Amino acid sequence: MSVSRDEGEGAGGAAAETRRSQPLSLAQKLKSLMARRTDARGKAYVSRTLSQAVDDLPDPPTSASFALIAKLAGGQQDNPTVKTVLALCRALGDVPPAHLLPHASYDDLEALEAFENPLARQVLALLNDLPESEMREVVAHLELRREALGMPSVPDCTGPGGSASDRSRVEKPKKARRRRTGTEAAQYAADALEGL
């Protein structure tokens, strides 16, 4: 009897535990951002449009060729310069640069974006060193307050085996790729050769 991938992960086995302890790679994070953020035309970014968005930044810290972006998103290169990370993050809508770092704590983009708010940082500073029971009371109060305001609930990332990074690991099913026309294939080949 075969076990589907979803059933194996849902069982919370060793493979799922290993997956949770490994931070997302730069390539995974960049691909996810490119798919979820939109360019000036309202479409998901591809390496070419993201490269153009970097070039269109006012006073860009650096330029980023589409070939470099494709290598970063494909995992062939995983050590961009700080200026490249800053430029990509600005072009993708001011994503906190820490998100692209390989650390499980930085996988949770929503938490990093919340941390950009000075009041959120003040709340965290006030929570620091409180006993766990006090922190749980504050969390319960905030959950009730969000509900009263009609805001969506925030998934619990403190439960057994749960982590904030698990939310960002949910992957959408891949769309079927369409075939390129002859003209598109020729342009793609020319662009690939240009990047060498």
CSV table of C-alpha atoms in Angstrom, one decimal:
chain,number,residue,atom,x,y,z
A,1,MET,CA,0.0,0.0,0.0
A,2,SER,CA,1.5,3.3,-1.0
A,3,VAL,CA,1.3,6.4,1.2
A,4,SER,CA,0.7,9.7,-0.4
A,5,ARG,CA,3.1,12.6,0.3
A,6,ASP,CA,0.4,14.5,2.2
A,7,GLU,CA,-0.4,11.5,4.5
A,8,GLY,CA,3.3,11.0,5.3
A,9,GLU,CA,3.8,14.6,6.2
A,10,GLY,CA,0.6,14.7,8.2
A,11,ALA,CA,1.8,11.8,10.4
A,12,GLY,CA,4.5,14.0,11.8
A,13,GLY,CA,7.2,11.5,11.1
A,14,ALA,CA,10.9,12.0,11.1
A,15,ALA,CA,10.9,13.4,7.6
A,16,ALA,CA,8.4,16.1,8.6
A,17,GLU,CA,10.4,17.0,11.7
A,18,THR,CA,13.6,17.2,9.7
A,19,ARG,CA,11.8,19.4,7.1
A,20,ARG,CA,10.7,21.8,9.9
A,21,SER,CA,14.1,22.2,11.4
A,22,GLN,CA,15.7,23.1,8.1
A,23,PRO,CA,15.4,26.8,7.2
A,24,LEU,CA,14.1,27.7,3.7
A,25,SER,CA,16.8,28.4,1.2
A,26,LEU,CA,17.4,31.7,-0.5
A,27,ALA,CA,16.1,30.1,-3.7
A,28,GLN,CA,12.9,28.9,-2.1
A,29,LYS,CA,12.2,32.3,-0.5
A,30,LEU,CA,13.0,34.3,-3.7
A,31,LYS,CA,10.8,32.0,-5.8
A,32,SER,CA,8.0,32.4,-3.3
A,33,LEU,CA,8.3,36.2,-3.2
A,34,MET,CA,8.4,36.4,-7.0
A,35,ALA,CA,5.2,34.3,-7.3
A,36,ARG,CA,3.3,36.2,-4.6
A,37,ARG,CA,4.3,39.8,-5.5
A,38,THR,CA,3.3,41.5,-8.7
A,39,ASP,CA,5.1,43.7,-11.1
A,40,ALA,CA,3.9,47.0,-12.6
A,41,ARG,CA,1.6,45.0,-15.0
A,42,GLY,CA,0.0,43.1,-12.1
A,43,LYS,CA,1.7,39.8,-13.0
A,44,ALA,CA,3.9,37.6,-10.9
A,45,TYR,CA,7.6,38.5,-11.2
A,46,VAL,CA,9.9,36.5,-13.5
A,47,SER,CA,13.6,37.1,-13.5
A,48,ARG,CA,13.5,39.5,-16.4
A,49,THR,CA,10.7,41.7,-14.8
A,50,LEU,CA,12.4,41.6,-11.4
A,51,SER,CA,15.7,42.7,-13.0
A,52,GLN,CA,13.8,45.6,-14.7
A,53,ALA,CA,12.2,46.5,-11.4
A,54,VAL,CA,15.6,46.7,-9.7
A,55,ASP,CA,16.9,48.9,-12.6
A,56,ASP,CA,13.8,51.2,-12.2
A,57,LEU,CA,14.4,51.8,-8.5
A,58,PRO,CA,15.2,55.4,-7.7
A,59,ASP,CA,18.9,55.4,-6.7
A,60,PRO,CA,19.3,51.6,-6.9
A,61,PRO,CA,22.0,50.2,-4.7
A,62,THR,CA,23.1,47.9,-7.6
A,63,SER,CA,21.9,46.3,-10.8
A,64,ALA,CA,20.8,42.7,-10.9
A,65,SER,CA,20.8,41.0,-14.3
A,66,PHE,CA,18.0,38.6,-15.0
A,67,ALA,CA,20.6,35.8,-15.4
A,68,LEU,CA,21.7,36.4,-11.8
A,69,ILE,CA,18.2,36.5,-10.5
A,70,ALA,CA,17.4,33.3,-12.4
A,71,LYS,CA,20.5,31.6,-10.8
A,72,LEU,CA,19.5,32.8,-7.3
A,73,ALA,CA,15.9,31.6,-7.7
A,74,GLY,CA,17.1,28.3,-9.3
A,75,GLY,CA,19.5,27.6,-6.5
A,76,GLN,CA,22.6,27.6,-8.8
A,77,GLN,CA,24.0,30.6,-6.9
A,78,ASP,CA,23.3,31.2,-3.2
A,79,ASN,CA,25.7,33.9,-2.1
A,80,PRO,CA,24.5,37.3,-3.4
A,81,THR,CA,26.1,40.6,-2.3
A,82,VAL,CA,24.4,42.6,0.4
A,83,LYS,CA,23.6,45.3,-2.2
A,84,THR,CA,21.9,42.7,-4.4
A,85,VAL,CA,19.8,41.5,-1.5
A,86,LEU,CA,18.8,45.0,-0.6
A,87,ALA,CA,17.9,45.9,-4.2
A,88,LEU,CA,15.8,42.7,-4.7
A,89,CYS,CA,14.0,43.4,-1.4
A,90,ARG,CA,13.2,47.0,-2.4
A,91,ALA,CA,12.0,45.9,-5.8
A,92,LEU,CA,9.8,43.2,-4.4
A,93,GLY,CA,7.9,45.8,-2.3
A,94,ASP,CA,10.3,46.6,0.6
A,95,VAL,CA,10.5,43.0,1.9
A,96,PRO,CA,12.6,42.9,5.1
A,97,PRO,CA,16.1,41.8,3.9
A,98,ALA,CA,16.4,39.4,6.8
A,99,HIS,CA,13.8,37.2,5.1
A,100,LEU,CA,16.3,36.1,2.5
A,101,LEU,CA,18.8,35.0,5.1
A,102,PRO,CA,19.0,31.2,5.7
A,103,HIS,CA,17.6,31.0,9.3
A,104,ALA,CA,14.4,29.4,10.4
A,105,SER,CA,13.5,32.4,12.5
A,106,TYR,CA,13.6,34.5,9.3
A,107,ASP,CA,11.3,32.2,7.3
A,108,ASP,CA,8.1,33.9,8.7
A,109,LEU,CA,7.7,36.9,6.4
A,110,GLU,CA,4.6,38.1,8.2
A,111,ALA,CA,6.4,38.3,11.5
A,112,LEU,CA,9.3,40.1,9.9
A,113,GLU,CA,7.0,42.6,8.3
A,114,ALA,CA,5.2,43.1,11.6
A,115,PHE,CA,8.6,43.7,13.3
A,116,GLU,CA,9.1,46.7,10.9
A,117,ASN,CA,6.5,48.5,13.0
A,118,PRO,CA,8.1,50.3,15.9
A,119,LEU,CA,5.0,49.7,18.1
A,120,ALA,CA,5.3,45.9,17.4
A,121,ARG,CA,9.0,46.1,18.5
A,122,GLN,CA,7.9,47.9,21.7
A,123,VAL,CA,5.4,45.2,22.5
A,124,LEU,CA,8.1,42.5,22.0
A,125,ALA,CA,10.4,44.4,24.3
A,126,LEU,CA,7.7,44.6,26.9
A,127,LEU,CA,7.0,40.9,26.6
A,128,ASN,CA,10.7,40.0,27.0
A,129,ASP,CA,11.5,38.2,30.3
A,130,LEU,CA,7.9,37.9,31.3
A,131,PRO,CA,6.9,34.5,32.7
A,132,GLU,CA,5.4,32.2,30.1
A,133,SER,CA,2.0,32.2,31.8
A,134,GLU,CA,1.9,36.0,31.6
A,135,MET,CA,2.8,35.9,27.9
A,136,ARG,CA,0.1,33.3,27.2
A,137,GLU,CA,-2.4,35.7,28.9
A,138,VAL,CA,-1.3,38.5,26.7
A,139,VAL,CA,-1.7,36.4,23.6
A,140,ALA,CA,-5.1,35.2,24.7
A,141,HIS,CA,-6.2,38.9,25.3
A,142,LEU,CA,-4.8,39.9,21.8
A,143,GLU,CA,-6.6,37.1,20.1
A,144,LEU,CA,-9.9,38.2,21.7
A,145,ARG,CA,-9.2,41.8,20.7
A,146,ARG,CA,-8.5,40.8,17.1
A,147,GLU,CA,-11.8,38.8,17.1
A,148,ALA,CA,-13.7,41.7,18.5
A,149,LEU,CA,-12.3,43.9,15.7
A,150,GLY,CA,-13.3,41.4,13.1
A,151,MET,CA,-9.7,40.7,12.1
A,152,PRO,CA,-8.5,37.2,11.0
A,153,SER,CA,-7.0,35.0,13.6
A,154,VAL,CA,-3.3,34.3,13.5
A,155,PRO,CA,-2.3,30.6,13.3
A,156,ASP,CA,-0.8,29.2,16.5
A,157,CYS,CA,2.9,28.6,16.0
A,158,THR,CA,3.7,27.5,19.5
A,159,GLY,CA,1.9,24.2,19.5
A,160,PRO,CA,3.7,20.8,19.4
A,161,GLY,CA,5.9,20.7,16.3
A,162,GLY,CA,4.4,23.9,15.0
A,163,SER,CA,6.5,26.8,14.0
A,164,ALA,CA,5.9,30.1,12.2
A,165,SER,CA,8.0,28.9,9.3
A,166,ASP,CA,5.4,26.1,8.6
A,167,ARG,CA,3.0,28.7,7.3
A,168,SER,CA,5.4,29.8,4.6
A,169,ARG,CA,6.1,26.2,3.5
A,170,VAL,CA,2.6,25.6,2.1
A,171,GLU,CA,3.2,25.3,-1.6
A,172,LYS,CA,0.6,25.9,-4.3
A,173,PRO,CA,0.2,23.2,-6.9
A,174,LYS,CA,2.3,24.0,-10.0
A,175,LYS,CA,0.6,25.1,-13.1
A,176,ALA,CA,1.2,23.2,-16.3
A,177,ARG,CA,3.9,24.9,-18.3
A,178,ARG,CA,2.9,26.1,-21.7
A,179,ARG,CA,5.2,25.5,-24.7
A,180,ARG,CA,7.1,28.5,-26.1
A,181,THR,CA,6.5,29.7,-29.6
A,182,GLY,CA,9.4,29.6,-32.0
A,183,THR,CA,10.0,33.4,-31.5
A,184,GLU,CA,9.8,33.0,-27.7
A,185,ALA,CA,12.2,30.1,-27.8
A,186,ALA,CA,14.7,32.1,-29.9
A,187,GLN,CA,14.4,35.1,-27.6
A,188,TYR,CA,15.0,32.8,-24.5
A,189,ALA,CA,18.0,31.2,-26.1
A,190,ALA,CA,19.5,34.6,-27.0
A,191,ASP,CA,18.8,35.9,-23.5
A,192,ALA,CA,20.5,32.8,-22.0
A,193,LEU,CA,23.6,33.3,-24.1
A,194,GLU,CA,23.6,37.0,-23.3
A,195,GLY,CA,23.8,36.1,-19.6
A,196,LEU,CA,26.9,33.9,-20.0
